[in-house]
Amino acid sequence: VLDWHRTPAWQACALPMAVQCSSARALRQTGPIPSAGAVRRLSRAHVRLCAVPQQQPRIRRCIMHAVPSAHVEAVAGLDASLTPIIQAALDNCLTETSLELPGEHYVGKVRDTYDLGDKLLIVTTDRQSAFDRHLASIPFKGQILNQTSAWWMEATRSIVPNALLGLPDPNASLMTKCTVFPVEFVCRGYMTGSTDTSLWTHYAAGERRYCGNDFPDGMVKNARLPVNVITPTTKSAEHDVPISP
């Protein structure tokens, strides 16, 4: 379980960006970023982004650590003590951003991306997207997604390098701009789904070969597959499309 509570407001300091972690976890320095000017509001969530002149071109990032849950909580997914915190934040979701930063600003289904030249600032919002639509907003969803991704990038950094430079905010990641391989790798364990790209949609339409995987006749919806399968799709801002070899 990651420490995903809202952090206190940012404080202007000698560093361009810093995370004020309530748990006082370890901080580590990384590479340079462009100056963002004066302090800007990121959202109504009492989180502020601050920057200072470029003569101090460093940020600090919070290194997340996974903390094992108690037995029941690990299965249920939430400690009951967190319920009032979530309820109190229902009207305080991060649904949009408007940071006054140089460069282009792109709005995706869940993430807002700011082009900083050779780097990207990616803000993961609390927007809930399904069927290529924004359906609702969920408190802390953006923090959980962002910090989970950061945890895995740190855990696998010794295996393969990645683009993550730091976390200037629980909802934001500073990334090296790379050429993206626009493919989404979906691992499926069940014959289920309802979207155009779901396994069950294609199987129910009579297809027995999907994304290079063969399926026998007689399977039913929600059945467990004998082995997990990979079903890649294109990664599109509008609508993902299955890829077959």
PDB file of C-alpha atoms in Angstrom:
ATOM      1  CA  VAL A   1       0.000   0.000   0.000  1.00  0.00           C
ATOM      2  CA  LEU A   2       1.584   3.261  -1.092  1.00  0.00           C
ATOM      3  CA  ASP A   3       1.533   6.432   0.972  1.00  0.00           C
ATOM      4  CA  TRP A   4      -1.054   8.151  -1.208  1.00  0.00           C
ATOM      5  CA  HIS A   5      -2.525  10.781   1.126  1.00  0.00           C
ATOM      6  CA  ARG A   6      -2.487  14.364  -0.118  1.00  0.00           C
ATOM      7  CA  THR A   7       0.755  16.026   0.850  1.00  0.00           C
ATOM      8  CA  PRO A   8       1.002  19.484   2.470  1.00  0.00           C
ATOM      9  CA  ALA A   9       1.337  22.552   0.278  1.00  0.00           C
ATOM     10  CA  TRP A  10       4.639  23.082  -1.445  1.00  0.00           C
ATOM     11  CA  GLN A  11       7.062  25.564   0.051  1.00  0.00           C
ATOM     12  CA  ALA A  12       9.330  27.838  -1.958  1.00  0.00           C
ATOM     13  CA  CYS A  13      12.916  26.823  -1.309  1.00  0.00           C
ATOM     14  CA  ALA A  14      16.387  26.663  -2.860  1.00  0.00           C
ATOM     15  CA  LEU A  15      15.332  23.736  -5.041  1.00  0.00           C
ATOM     16  CA  PRO A  16      13.178  24.144  -8.154  1.00  0.00           C
ATOM     17  CA  MET A  17      10.816  21.394  -7.071  1.00  0.00           C
ATOM     18  CA  ALA A  18      10.451  19.313  -3.928  1.00  0.00           C
ATOM     19  CA  VAL A  19       7.987  16.875  -2.471  1.00  0.00           C
ATOM     20  CA  GLN A  20       7.002  17.557   1.128  1.00  0.00           C
ATOM     21  CA  CYS A  21       6.468  13.950   2.229  1.00  0.00           C
ATOM     22  CA  SER A  22       4.476  13.495   5.416  1.00  0.00           C
ATOM     23  CA  SER A  23       6.353  10.268   6.078  1.00  0.00           C
ATOM     24  CA  ALA A  24       9.757  11.976   5.749  1.00  0.00           C
ATOM     25  CA  ARG A  25      10.931   9.336   3.312  1.00  0.00           C
ATOM     26  CA  ALA A  26      14.273   9.466   1.577  1.00  0.00           C
ATOM     27  CA  LEU A  27      14.794  12.059  -1.144  1.00  0.00           C
ATOM     28  CA  ARG A  28      17.177  11.697  -4.033  1.00  0.00           C
ATOM     29  CA  GLN A  29      18.433  14.292  -6.512  1.00  0.00           C
ATOM     30  CA  THR A  30      18.159  13.941 -10.275  1.00  0.00           C
ATOM     31  CA  GLY A  31      18.902  15.947 -13.388  1.00  0.00           C
ATOM     32  CA  PRO A  32      18.064  19.455 -14.642  1.00  0.00           C
ATOM     33  CA  ILE A  33      14.650  20.828 -15.583  1.00  0.00           C
ATOM     34  CA  PRO A  34      13.527  24.153 -17.065  1.00  0.00           C
ATOM     35  CA  SER A  35      12.428  26.931 -14.731  1.00  0.00           C
ATOM     36  CA  ALA A  36       8.650  27.199 -14.396  1.00  0.00           C
ATOM     37  CA  GLY A  37       8.502  30.719 -12.981  1.00  0.00           C
ATOM     38  CA  ALA A  38       6.588  31.612  -9.866  1.00  0.00           C
ATOM     39  CA  VAL A  39       4.507  29.380  -7.678  1.00  0.00           C
ATOM     40  CA  ARG A  40       1.448  28.028  -9.545  1.00  0.00           C
ATOM     41  CA  ARG A  41      -1.656  26.308  -8.319  1.00  0.00           C
ATOM     42  CA  LEU A  42      -1.932  22.737  -9.597  1.00  0.00           C
ATOM     43  CA  SER A  43      -5.434  22.017  -8.298  1.00  0.00           C
ATOM     44  CA  ARG A  44      -7.842  22.613  -5.459  1.00  0.00           C
ATOM     45  CA  ALA A  45      -6.133  19.747  -3.667  1.00  0.00           C
ATOM     46  CA  HIS A  46      -3.812  22.027  -1.655  1.00  0.00           C
ATOM     47  CA  VAL A  47      -0.792  21.044  -3.734  1.00  0.00           C
ATOM     48  CA  ARG A  48       1.365  23.772  -5.244  1.00  0.00           C
ATOM     49  CA  LEU A  49       4.108  23.593  -7.831  1.00  0.00           C
ATOM     50  CA  CYS A  50       7.047  25.880  -7.128  1.00  0.00           C
ATOM     51  CA  ALA A  51      10.128  26.748  -9.112  1.00  0.00           C
ATOM     52  CA  VAL A  52      13.192  28.968  -8.747  1.00  0.00           C
ATOM     53  CA  PRO A  53      15.755  30.311 -11.237  1.00  0.00           C
ATOM     54  CA  GLN A  54      17.714  27.896 -13.392  1.00  0.00           C
ATOM     55  CA  GLN A  55      20.969  28.387 -11.521  1.00  0.00           C
ATOM     56  CA  GLN A  56      19.633  25.680  -9.184  1.00  0.00           C
ATOM     57  CA  PRO A  57      18.681  23.108 -11.873  1.00  0.00           C
ATOM     58  CA  ARG A  58      17.808  20.157  -9.669  1.00  0.00           C
ATOM     59  CA  ILE A  59      14.730  18.460  -8.386  1.00  0.00           C
ATOM     60  CA  ARG A  60      14.219  15.950  -5.643  1.00  0.00           C
ATOM     61  CA  ARG A  61      11.990  12.966  -5.873  1.00  0.00           C
ATOM     62  CA  CYS A  62      10.281  10.873  -3.265  1.00  0.00           C
ATOM     63  CA  ILE A  63      11.206   7.207  -3.413  1.00  0.00           C
ATOM     64  CA  MET A  64       8.092   5.147  -2.776  1.00  0.00           C
ATOM     65  CA  HIS A  65       8.249   2.005  -0.683  1.00  0.00           C
ATOM     66  CA  ALA A  66       5.611  -0.715  -0.625  1.00  0.00           C
ATOM     67  CA  VAL A  67       4.273  -1.446   2.851  1.00  0.00           C
ATOM     68  CA  PRO A  68       2.575  -4.846   3.360  1.00  0.00           C
ATOM     69  CA  SER A  69      -1.053  -4.632   4.446  1.00  0.00           C
ATOM     70  CA  ALA A  70      -2.628  -6.673   7.208  1.00  0.00           C
ATOM     71  CA  HIS A  71      -4.176  -9.979   6.122  1.00  0.00           C
ATOM     72  CA  VAL A  72      -7.780  -8.876   5.564  1.00  0.00           C
ATOM     73  CA  GLU A  73      -6.875  -5.454   4.210  1.00  0.00           C
ATOM     74  CA  ALA A  74      -4.522  -7.028   1.687  1.00  0.00           C
ATOM     75  CA  VAL A  75      -7.436  -9.013   0.269  1.00  0.00           C
ATOM     76  CA  ALA A  76     -10.149  -6.363   0.583  1.00  0.00           C
ATOM     77  CA  GLY A  77      -7.866  -3.663  -0.773  1.00  0.00           C
ATOM     78  CA  LEU A  78      -8.652  -0.905   1.741  1.00  0.00           C
ATOM     79  CA  ASP A  79      -8.291  -0.273   5.437  1.00  0.00           C
ATOM     80  CA  ALA A  80     -11.621   0.907   6.880  1.00  0.00           C
ATOM     81  CA  SER A  81      -9.854   3.874   8.468  1.00  0.00           C
ATOM     82  CA  LEU A  82      -9.253   5.283   4.985  1.00  0.00           C
ATOM     83  CA  THR A  83     -12.969   5.484   4.165  1.00  0.00           C
ATOM     84  CA  PRO A  84     -13.608   8.884   5.817  1.00  0.00           C
ATOM     85  CA  ILE A  85     -10.507  10.303   4.128  1.00  0.00           C
ATOM     86  CA  ILE A  86     -11.819   9.221   0.742  1.00  0.00           C
ATOM     87  CA  GLN A  87     -15.315  10.502   1.495  1.00  0.00           C
ATOM     88  CA  ALA A  88     -13.957  13.890   2.531  1.00  0.00           C
ATOM     89  CA  ALA A  89     -12.130  14.168  -0.796  1.00  0.00           C
ATOM     90  CA  LEU A  90     -15.103  13.335  -3.031  1.00  0.00           C
ATOM     91  CA  ASP A  91     -15.554  17.007  -3.934  1.00  0.00           C
ATOM     92  CA  ASN A  92     -11.831  17.681  -4.216  1.00  0.00           C
ATOM     93  CA  CYS A  93     -10.758  15.519  -7.151  1.00  0.00           C
ATOM     94  CA  LEU A  94      -8.075  16.619  -9.594  1.00  0.00           C
ATOM     95  CA  THR A  95      -9.998  16.649 -12.896  1.00  0.00           C
ATOM     96  CA  GLU A  96      -8.075  19.214 -14.941  1.00  0.00           C
ATOM     97  CA  THR A  97      -4.859  21.233 -14.895  1.00  0.00           C
ATOM     98  CA  SER A  98      -3.758  24.560 -16.370  1.00  0.00           C
ATOM     99  CA  LEU A  99      -0.124  25.053 -15.407  1.00  0.00           C
ATOM    100  CA  GLU A 100       1.482  28.134 -16.934  1.00  0.00           C
ATOM    101  CA  LEU A 101       4.481  26.340 -18.386  1.00  0.00           C
ATOM    102  CA  PRO A 102       6.237  26.915 -21.723  1.00  0.00           C
ATOM    103  CA  GLY A 103       5.442  24.539 -24.557  1.00  0.00           C
ATOM    104  CA  GLU A 104       2.399  22.572 -25.656  1.00  0.00           C
ATOM    105  CA  HIS A 105      -0.262  21.167 -23.330  1.00  0.00           C
ATOM    106  CA  TYR A 106      -1.994  17.911 -24.286  1.00  0.00           C
ATOM    107  CA  VAL A 107      -5.077  16.499 -22.556  1.00  0.00           C
ATOM    108  CA  GLY A 108      -5.585  12.727 -22.740  1.00  0.00           C
ATOM    109  CA  LYS A 109      -8.219  10.429 -21.286  1.00  0.00           C
ATOM    110  CA  VAL A 110      -6.636  10.456 -17.825  1.00  0.00           C
ATOM    111  CA  ARG A 111      -3.313  12.309 -18.083  1.00  0.00           C
ATOM    112  CA  ASP A 112      -2.398  15.903 -18.930  1.00  0.00           C
ATOM    113  CA  THR A 113       1.004  16.290 -20.595  1.00  0.00           C
ATOM    114  CA  TYR A 114       3.155  19.430 -20.675  1.00  0.00           C
ATOM    115  CA  ASP A 115       5.921  19.548 -23.290  1.00  0.00           C
ATOM    116  CA  LEU A 116       9.050  21.108 -21.742  1.00  0.00           C
ATOM    117  CA  GLY A 117      11.333  20.606 -24.715  1.00  0.00           C
ATOM    118  CA  ASP A 118      13.528  17.596 -24.007  1.00  0.00           C
ATOM    119  CA  LYS A 119      11.327  16.602 -21.058  1.00  0.00           C
ATOM    120  CA  LEU A 120       7.642  16.017 -20.350  1.00  0.00           C
ATOM    121  CA  LEU A 121       5.658  16.787 -17.225  1.00  0.00           C
ATOM    122  CA  ILE A 122       2.855  14.212 -17.055  1.00  0.00           C
ATOM    123  CA  VAL A 123       0.063  14.876 -14.560  1.00  0.00           C
ATOM    124  CA  THR A 124      -2.168  11.901 -13.769  1.00  0.00           C
ATOM    125  CA  THR A 125      -5.621  13.190 -12.871  1.00  0.00           C
ATOM    126  CA  ASP A 126      -8.472  11.561 -10.964  1.00  0.00           C
ATOM    127  CA  ARG A 127     -10.532  11.180 -14.137  1.00  0.00           C
ATOM    128  CA  GLN A 128     -12.091   7.738 -14.637  1.00  0.00           C
ATOM    129  CA  SER A 129     -12.137   6.772 -18.306  1.00  0.00           C
ATOM    130  CA  ALA A 130     -13.909   3.830 -19.932  1.00  0.00           C
ATOM    131  CA  PHE A 131     -15.276   3.196 -23.404  1.00  0.00           C
ATOM    132  CA  ASP A 132     -13.180   6.189 -24.540  1.00  0.00           C
ATOM    133  CA  ARG A 133     -15.213   8.518 -22.328  1.00  0.00           C
ATOM    134  CA  HIS A 134     -14.740  10.390 -19.052  1.00  0.00           C
ATOM    135  CA  LEU A 135     -17.295   8.770 -16.754  1.00  0.00           C
ATOM    136  CA  ALA A 136     -16.473  10.095 -13.286  1.00  0.00           C
ATOM    137  CA  SER A 137     -13.708  11.196 -10.926  1.00  0.00           C
ATOM    138  CA  ILE A 138     -12.272   9.129  -8.075  1.00  0.00           C
ATOM    139  CA  PRO A 139     -10.399  10.659  -5.113  1.00  0.00           C
ATOM    140  CA  PHE A 140      -6.671   9.837  -5.080  1.00  0.00           C
ATOM    141  CA  LYS A 141      -6.913   7.715  -8.246  1.00  0.00           C
ATOM    142  CA  GLY A 142      -4.295   9.828  -9.995  1.00  0.00           C
ATOM    143  CA  GLN A 143      -1.859   9.550  -7.099  1.00  0.00           C
ATOM    144  CA  ILE A 144      -2.247   5.790  -6.944  1.00  0.00           C
ATOM    145  CA  LEU A 145      -1.680   5.371 -10.692  1.00  0.00           C
ATOM    146  CA  ASN A 146       1.273   7.754 -10.754  1.00  0.00           C
ATOM    147  CA  GLN A 147       3.019   6.392  -7.670  1.00  0.00           C
ATOM    148  CA  THR A 148       2.404   2.770  -8.655  1.00  0.00           C
ATOM    149  CA  SER A 149       4.051   3.435 -12.025  1.00  0.00           C
ATOM    150  CA  ALA A 150       6.957   5.157 -10.282  1.00  0.00           C
ATOM    151  CA  TRP A 151       7.353   2.235  -7.869  1.00  0.00           C
ATOM    152  CA  TRP A 152       7.665  -0.243 -10.733  1.00  0.00           C
ATOM    153  CA  MET A 153      10.031   1.996 -12.674  1.00  0.00           C
ATOM    154  CA  GLU A 154      12.300   2.207  -9.642  1.00  0.00           C
ATOM    155  CA  ALA A 155      12.022  -1.545  -9.062  1.00  0.00           C
ATOM    156  CA  THR A 156      12.982  -2.386 -12.663  1.00  0.00           C
ATOM    157  CA  ARG A 157      15.531   0.366 -13.282  1.00  0.00           C
ATOM    158  CA  SER A 158      18.399  -2.078 -12.755  1.00  0.00           C
ATOM    159  CA  ILE A 159      16.944  -4.317 -15.479  1.00  0.00           C
ATOM    160  CA  VAL A 160      16.206  -1.714 -18.145  1.00  0.00           C
ATOM    161  CA  PRO A 161      16.571   2.096 -18.128  1.00  0.00           C
ATOM    162  CA  ASN A 162      13.390   4.163 -18.220  1.00  0.00           C
ATOM    163  CA  ALA A 163      12.328   7.759 -18.792  1.00  0.00           C
ATOM    164  CA  LEU A 164      11.372   8.671 -15.212  1.00  0.00           C
ATOM    165  CA  LEU A 165      13.390  11.576 -13.794  1.00  0.00           C
ATOM    166  CA  GLY A 166      11.398  12.403 -10.694  1.00  0.00           C
ATOM    167  CA  LEU A 167       8.086  13.057  -8.965  1.00  0.00           C
ATOM    168  CA  PRO A 168       7.585  16.802  -8.435  1.00  0.00           C
ATOM    169  CA  ASP A 169       4.102  16.037  -7.076  1.00  0.00           C
ATOM    170  CA  PRO A 170       2.202  12.867  -6.037  1.00  0.00           C
ATOM    171  CA  ASN A 171       0.139  13.240  -9.223  1.00  0.00           C
ATOM    172  CA  ALA A 172       2.993  14.217 -11.553  1.00  0.00           C
ATOM    173  CA  SER A 173       6.014  12.592 -13.164  1.00  0.00           C
ATOM    174  CA  LEU A 174       8.880  14.364 -14.896  1.00  0.00           C
ATOM    175  CA  MET A 175       9.982  12.249 -17.849  1.00  0.00           C
ATOM    176  CA  THR A 176      12.705  12.340 -20.475  1.00  0.00           C
ATOM    177  CA  LYS A 177      11.049  12.876 -23.844  1.00  0.00           C
ATOM    178  CA  CYS A 178      11.428   9.665 -25.832  1.00  0.00           C
ATOM    179  CA  THR A 179      10.098   8.247 -29.072  1.00  0.00           C
ATOM    180  CA  VAL A 180       7.109   6.229 -27.916  1.00  0.00           C
ATOM    181  CA  PHE A 181       6.397   2.741 -29.226  1.00  0.00           C
ATOM    182  CA  PRO A 182       2.606   3.240 -29.490  1.00  0.00           C
ATOM    183  CA  VAL A 183       1.464  -0.235 -28.510  1.00  0.00           C
ATOM    184  CA  GLU A 184      -0.490  -1.238 -25.414  1.00  0.00           C
ATOM    185  CA  PHE A 185       0.250  -4.766 -24.196  1.00  0.00           C
ATOM    186  CA  VAL A 186      -2.861  -6.204 -22.540  1.00  0.00           C
ATOM    187  CA  CYS A 187      -2.509  -9.436 -20.547  1.00  0.00           C
ATOM    188  CA  ARG A 188      -5.806 -11.326 -20.276  1.00  0.00           C
ATOM    189  CA  GLY A 189      -6.678 -14.195 -17.977  1.00  0.00           C
ATOM    190  CA  TYR A 190     -10.414 -14.492 -18.640  1.00  0.00           C
ATOM    191  CA  MET A 191     -12.769 -14.761 -21.594  1.00  0.00           C
ATOM    192  CA  THR A 192     -14.628 -11.559 -20.795  1.00  0.00           C
ATOM    193  CA  GLY A 193     -15.106  -7.891 -21.624  1.00  0.00           C
ATOM    194  CA  SER A 194     -17.591  -5.656 -23.408  1.00  0.00           C
ATOM    195  CA  THR A 195     -15.547  -3.138 -25.428  1.00  0.00           C
ATOM    196  CA  ASP A 196     -14.657  -3.346 -29.116  1.00  0.00           C
ATOM    197  CA  THR A 197     -11.190  -4.629 -28.217  1.00  0.00           C
ATOM    198  CA  SER A 198     -12.260  -7.124 -25.535  1.00  0.00           C
ATOM    199  CA  LEU A 199     -11.623 -10.823 -25.992  1.00  0.00           C
ATOM    200  CA  TRP A 200     -15.252 -11.847 -25.436  1.00  0.00           C
ATOM    201  CA  THR A 201     -16.574  -9.349 -28.006  1.00  0.00           C
ATOM    202  CA  HIS A 202     -14.471 -10.925 -30.740  1.00  0.00           C
ATOM    203  CA  TYR A 203     -15.061 -14.497 -29.577  1.00  0.00           C
ATOM    204  CA  ALA A 204     -18.856 -14.004 -29.418  1.00  0.00           C
ATOM    205  CA  ALA A 205     -18.737 -12.637 -32.982  1.00  0.00           C
ATOM    206  CA  GLY A 206     -17.297 -15.965 -34.148  1.00  0.00           C
ATOM    207  CA  GLU A 207     -13.578 -15.221 -34.135  1.00  0.00           C
ATOM    208  CA  ARG A 208     -11.387 -18.039 -32.850  1.00  0.00           C
ATOM    209  CA  ARG A 209      -8.036 -16.374 -33.485  1.00  0.00           C
ATOM    210  CA  TYR A 210      -7.411 -13.035 -31.799  1.00  0.00           C
ATOM    211  CA  CYS A 211      -4.121 -11.144 -31.741  1.00  0.00           C
ATOM    212  CA  GLY A 212      -2.241 -14.299 -32.687  1.00  0.00           C
ATOM    213  CA  ASN A 213      -3.921 -16.460 -30.021  1.00  0.00           C
ATOM    214  CA  ASP A 214      -6.163 -19.429 -30.890  1.00  0.00           C
ATOM    215  CA  PHE A 215      -9.270 -20.272 -28.833  1.00  0.00           C
ATOM    216  CA  PRO A 216     -11.394 -23.446 -29.017  1.00  0.00           C
ATOM    217  CA  ASP A 217     -15.145 -23.615 -29.559  1.00  0.00           C
ATOM    218  CA  GLY A 218     -17.467 -23.896 -26.587  1.00  0.00           C
ATOM    219  CA  MET A 219     -15.957 -21.264 -24.301  1.00  0.00           C
ATOM    220  CA  VAL A 220     -18.343 -19.156 -22.204  1.00  0.00           C
ATOM    221  CA  LYS A 221     -18.170 -15.588 -20.971  1.00  0.00           C
ATOM    222  CA  ASN A 222     -16.076 -14.977 -17.831  1.00  0.00           C
ATOM    223  CA  ALA A 223     -14.392 -18.402 -18.099  1.00  0.00           C
ATOM    224  CA  ARG A 224     -10.799 -18.623 -16.885  1.00  0.00           C
ATOM    225  CA  LEU A 225      -8.347 -19.106 -19.750  1.00  0.00           C
ATOM    226  CA  PRO A 226      -6.016 -22.135 -19.544  1.00  0.00           C
ATOM    227  CA  VAL A 227      -3.056 -19.731 -19.763  1.00  0.00           C
ATOM    228  CA  ASN A 228      -2.805 -15.967 -19.797  1.00  0.00           C
ATOM    229  CA  VAL A 229      -2.594 -14.408 -23.260  1.00  0.00           C
ATOM    230  CA  ILE A 230      -1.140 -11.170 -24.609  1.00  0.00           C
ATOM    231  CA  THR A 231      -3.481  -9.130 -26.824  1.00  0.00           C
ATOM    232  CA  PRO A 232      -1.680  -5.985 -28.024  1.00  0.00           C
ATOM    233  CA  THR A 233      -3.543  -2.937 -29.316  1.00  0.00           C
ATOM    234  CA  THR A 234      -2.560   0.375 -30.794  1.00  0.00           C
ATOM    235  CA  LYS A 235      -2.272   3.204 -28.274  1.00  0.00           C
ATOM    236  CA  SER A 236      -4.495   5.969 -29.578  1.00  0.00           C
ATOM    237  CA  ALA A 237      -5.856   9.174 -28.096  1.00  0.00           C
ATOM    238  CA  GLU A 238      -9.268   8.321 -29.539  1.00  0.00           C
ATOM    239  CA  HIS A 239      -9.760   4.565 -29.853  1.00  0.00           C
ATOM    240  CA  ASP A 240      -7.440   1.569 -29.489  1.00  0.00           C
ATOM    241  CA  VAL A 241      -7.368  -1.046 -32.275  1.00  0.00           C
ATOM    242  CA  PRO A 242      -6.326  -4.732 -31.865  1.00  0.00           C
ATOM    243  CA  ILE A 243      -3.049  -5.781 -33.477  1.00  0.00           C
ATOM    244  CA  SER A 244      -2.631  -9.170 -35.116  1.00  0.00           C
ATOM    245  CA  PRO A 245       0.752 -10.624 -36.113  1.00  0.00           C
TER     246      PRO A 245
END
